[in-house]
Amino acid sequence: MAVVFHESTKVFHLFNQDVSYIMRIMENGQMEHLYYGKALKDKADFLYLHEETMRSLMSVCMPEPSLLSMQYTKQEYPSYGTGDYRSPAFTVLQENGSRIVNYTYASHTIYKGKKDILPLPATYVESDSEADSLEVRLHDEVAGTDLVLSYTVYADFPVITRHARFEQKGPQTVVLERALSASVEFNDMDFEMVHLAGAWARERYVKNRKLEMGIQSIQSMCGTGSSTDHNPFLALKRPHTTESQGEVYGFSFVYSGNFLAQTEVSTFDMTRVTMGIHPEGFAWELKQGEVFQTPEVVMVYSDGGLNKMSQAYHRLYRTRLMRGKWRDEVRPILLNNWEATYFDFTEEKILTIAKKAKEVGVELFVLDDGWFGTRNDDYHGLGDWFVNTDKLPDGITGLSKKVEETGLKFGLWVELEMVNKDSDLYRAHPDWIIGVPDRFESHARHQHVLDFSRKEVVDHIYGMISKVIREASISYIKWDMNRYMSEPYSRSAKPSEQGMVMHRYILGVYDLYTRLTTEFPDILFESCASGGARFDPAMLYFAPQAWTSDDTDASERTKIQYGTSYVYPLVSMGSHVSAVPNHQLQRTTPLESRANVAYFGTFGYELDLNLLSEGELEQVKSQVAFMKAHRQLIQMEGDFYRLLSPFEGNETAWMVVSQDKSEAIAAFYQKMNKVNGSWLRLRLQGLCADTLYEVSCNMKPSLVLDEKLAEVYGIQEDEEAFQVYRAYGSELMYAGIPIDRKELTKKGGDFASLLYTIKKVAD
Ligand code: DGJ
């Protein structure tokens, strides 16, 4: 890995064994992008990659005889208005009303390691040998602004990270009307755009569309969240690229608020990808001496399909974005009372549920919404972070101790950014909500957004909740957020600062997270936003797991978890077994399948175990034991492979494989059962071809005689032999595991699933 500057050609080359990123300082001092993709051998002269030719109607930005036109030049960070008619990466409004700028090279720094961009979350290094970084400083004389473009190349990941920083040096006050984090250009358009779109209870479905000339974009303008609708991620893949082969470029935005992720294809087939804070409603005033830092974009290059891209994101985000104690620890198996009781609970009921959870091996009990203020439904009480003693006479302090006496850890739900109008907090501070005075303030779930762009609001909430945490024994916090922002306006900001409110709001959220995670470093935080409305990399920096979706139906979850896995590691995905009929869909799925899906995440339960039969409880006990035995592999050590997509057919399959390929767990799920169906072959991936493995499965893997025939001919079936067999990695990957559909019928038919544990046979 290195960052090299070739003085003779003014070329910068960032590379490691997988990836190259090449740019140069042009004759006019601006930065040109030359190449991004599979690693190239370093040399000084990549100038032949510059494309310049005479075209009608083009605006030439240098004196004749130059033919340099920004419209046809791949740029590192394109500006507005100097002959490039595509969307810019940034716009700077100056005091004379002009938006015309000319940022030219001033200096650069190459250094070992990677700097943080606090208070914004970002990927990091633990030692300087893990990455090399480059800062290119550009300057616009008239605006008096420095623009610093920052890049990092990691040694062990096919990853380049980018962000931009504006530093106002001159006396003018300028306004950043657009300040995206990155812009990357490709000289062709032979791509499909992959992104994750959805809505509540069907978050992050995989979408694929061919690039066409013009703009295609995804965005969030929800203010409080990166949203259920679009995740801050897009990938460009070649049309023939699959999960297991072909080129992909991933772009993931480390931010939790409004974002824009856009592809623009010019009529000369050039593709520009831009990503950053959404410019709509954004206007950042920059006075002399002030700095604006954009969030980070993490770019992954893969020449091995979407799985390889995801594996790089998983490893990087699990080890160099998540932080603190829980980064390296398997997650406790929890039981959450939300779907068990909703708001209707007493201390006695909670303890009954907790005791049963302890009996089956659960490790953590989580008390969800409804424990504070007058919160007996979702109309009241948000903002009043003191306990409801009608429900919990001994408070959270008393309850947490009693839960701990059962042998479980105790966790608590909070929703710190919100307030109900029927609350003491709102009555005391009606001006603390986001909204424009004298105009209607839209509500959602009967609640309003507290103005976290104001420090005194964050201070107050911190004071209330830290007291609750300090006085009780709390091991886990679920931080929920159940509405998007509307009428974005802060009553405390000046008119000229209103365009800063939504970003300041998110900085306020990060501030509160920072204070709480600093004061309580042992607490495991799980983020949540009506399920998965704020499942983004920035949240993982503070809370290393997130509630993936309010949809707990096992079959729906295969889609949600499949899509989420494009970027996010299994250990970040909150996944629980819930009751049937499922509360969101009224669908009944086998208990076995519910666990088989939930294993591929943090694992837990979301039901009252007292309502289960003895047989079901035995099943639950063995599920908990299975997860305890395998969570190190699933959550910490394994590489995840998607095998069959729920978006393409009736079947889903995926697997995790240990780094040394000695161990794996694979799962197969079907939606509808098929009558008299053909045999299936499940082809695994990622194993070592020549290694002999022992495969155990919860069904018979090969041809089994009909029971009657076996009886007539006196053949003894050895059940055990059918459930455990041996095969080489090559057989499992190329011939595949045969699946008899009849066995799926025996397992309940619709929504049945199979789980395989695969272990290298000892040498
Ligand atoms: C939305 C979350 O996603 C649920 O799990 C639950 O915590 C409710 N909020 C509580 O109001």
PDB file of N, CA and C and ligand atoms in Angstrom, residues 338 343 368-369 375 413 415 445 478 480 482 528-531 547 550 606, ligand 1:
ATOM      1  N   TRP A 338     -41.121  -6.038  23.856  1.00  0.00           N
ATOM      2  CA  TRP A 338     -42.052  -5.191  23.083  1.00  0.00           C
ATOM      3  C   TRP A 338     -43.217  -6.008  22.524  1.00  0.00           C
ATOM      4  N   PHE A 343     -47.322  -1.826  25.613  1.00  0.00           N
ATOM      5  CA  PHE A 343     -47.253  -0.902  26.766  1.00  0.00           C
ATOM      6  C   PHE A 343     -47.831  -1.511  28.054  1.00  0.00           C
ATOM      7  N   ASP A 368     -38.637  -2.561  26.958  1.00  0.00           N
ATOM      8  CA  ASP A 368     -38.854  -1.646  25.833  1.00  0.00           C
ATOM      9  C   ASP A 368     -39.713  -0.467  26.269  1.00  0.00           C
ATOM     10  N   ASP A 369     -40.346   0.174  25.333  1.00  0.00           N
ATOM     11  CA  ASP A 369     -41.122   1.400  25.523  1.00  0.00           C
ATOM     12  C   ASP A 369     -42.198   1.242  26.617  1.00  0.00           C
ATOM     13  N   ARG A 375     -46.448   7.185  30.057  1.00  0.00           N
ATOM     14  CA  ARG A 375     -46.345   6.471  28.784  1.00  0.00           C
ATOM     15  C   ARG A 375     -47.102   5.133  28.837  1.00  0.00           C
ATOM     16  N   TRP A 413     -34.988   0.608  26.950  1.00  0.00           N
ATOM     17  CA  TRP A 413     -35.339   1.352  25.725  1.00  0.00           C
ATOM     18  C   TRP A 413     -35.432   2.844  26.039  1.00  0.00           C
ATOM     19  N   GLU A 415     -36.023   6.869  23.819  1.00  0.00           N
ATOM     20  CA  GLU A 415     -36.199   7.585  22.546  1.00  0.00           C
ATOM     21  C   GLU A 415     -35.922   9.065  22.837  1.00  0.00           C
ATOM     22  N   ARG A 445     -46.735   9.771  14.785  1.00  0.00           N
ATOM     23  CA  ARG A 445     -46.912   8.941  15.979  1.00  0.00           C
ATOM     24  C   ARG A 445     -47.135   9.845  17.197  1.00  0.00           C
ATOM     25  N   LYS A 478     -31.351   0.449  24.142  1.00  0.00           N
ATOM     26  CA  LYS A 478     -31.905   0.492  22.783  1.00  0.00           C
ATOM     27  C   LYS A 478     -32.364   1.923  22.543  1.00  0.00           C
ATOM     28  N   ASP A 480     -34.091   4.398  20.359  1.00  0.00           N
ATOM     29  CA  ASP A 480     -35.083   4.396  19.281  1.00  0.00           C
ATOM     30  C   ASP A 480     -35.260   5.807  18.720  1.00  0.00           C
ATOM     31  N   ASN A 482     -38.494   7.459  16.301  1.00  0.00           N
ATOM     32  CA  ASN A 482     -39.674   7.005  15.577  1.00  0.00           C
ATOM     33  C   ASN A 482     -40.370   8.033  14.703  1.00  0.00           C
ATOM     34  N   CYS A 528     -31.984   2.159  16.760  1.00  0.00           N
ATOM     35  CA  CYS A 528     -33.269   1.685  16.250  1.00  0.00           C
ATOM     36  C   CYS A 528     -34.014   2.917  15.759  1.00  0.00           C
ATOM     37  N   ALA A 529     -34.791   2.783  14.710  1.00  0.00           N
ATOM     38  CA  ALA A 529     -35.590   3.916  14.258  1.00  0.00           C
ATOM     39  C   ALA A 529     -36.824   3.341  13.572  1.00  0.00           C
ATOM     40  N   SER A 530     -37.894   3.167  14.345  1.00  0.00           N
ATOM     41  CA  SER A 530     -39.070   2.448  13.830  1.00  0.00           C
ATOM     42  C   SER A 530     -38.598   1.187  13.130  1.00  0.00           C
ATOM     43  N   GLY A 531     -37.732   0.447  13.781  1.00  0.00           N
ATOM     44  CA  GLY A 531     -37.044  -0.654  13.099  1.00  0.00           C
ATOM     45  C   GLY A 531     -35.811  -0.090  12.440  1.00  0.00           C
ATOM     46  N   TRP A 547     -31.444  -2.333  15.355  1.00  0.00           N
ATOM     47  CA  TRP A 547     -32.641  -3.148  15.143  1.00  0.00           C
ATOM     48  C   TRP A 547     -32.960  -3.073  13.642  1.00  0.00           C
ATOM     49  N   ASP A 550     -38.775  -3.622  12.164  1.00  0.00           N
ATOM     50  CA  ASP A 550     -39.884  -4.020  13.032  1.00  0.00           C
ATOM     51  C   ASP A 550     -40.561  -5.276  12.500  1.00  0.00           C
ATOM     52  N   GLU A 606     -38.405 -12.120  21.023  1.00  0.00           N
ATOM     53  CA  GLU A 606     -39.294 -10.955  21.092  1.00  0.00           C
ATOM     54  C   GLU A 606     -40.694 -11.509  21.358  1.00  0.00           C
TER      55      GLU A 606
HETATM   56  C1  DGJ B   1     -40.173   1.045  17.336  1.00  0.00           C
HETATM   57  C2  DGJ B   1     -39.182  -0.071  17.508  1.00  0.00           C
HETATM   58  O1  DGJ B   1     -38.702  -0.492  16.286  1.00  0.00           O
HETATM   59  C3  DGJ B   1     -39.863  -1.214  18.273  1.00  0.00           C
HETATM   60  O2  DGJ B   1     -38.987  -2.298  18.393  1.00  0.00           O
HETATM   61  C4  DGJ B   1     -40.296  -0.696  19.615  1.00  0.00           C
HETATM   62  O3  DGJ B   1     -39.166  -0.370  20.374  1.00  0.00           O
HETATM   63  C5  DGJ B   1     -41.222   0.493  19.464  1.00  0.00           C
HETATM   64  N1  DGJ B   1     -40.639   1.497  18.625  1.00  0.00           N
HETATM   65  C6  DGJ B   1     -41.543   1.092  20.792  1.00  0.00           C
HETATM   66  O4  DGJ B   1     -42.265   2.236  20.695  1.00  0.00           O
END
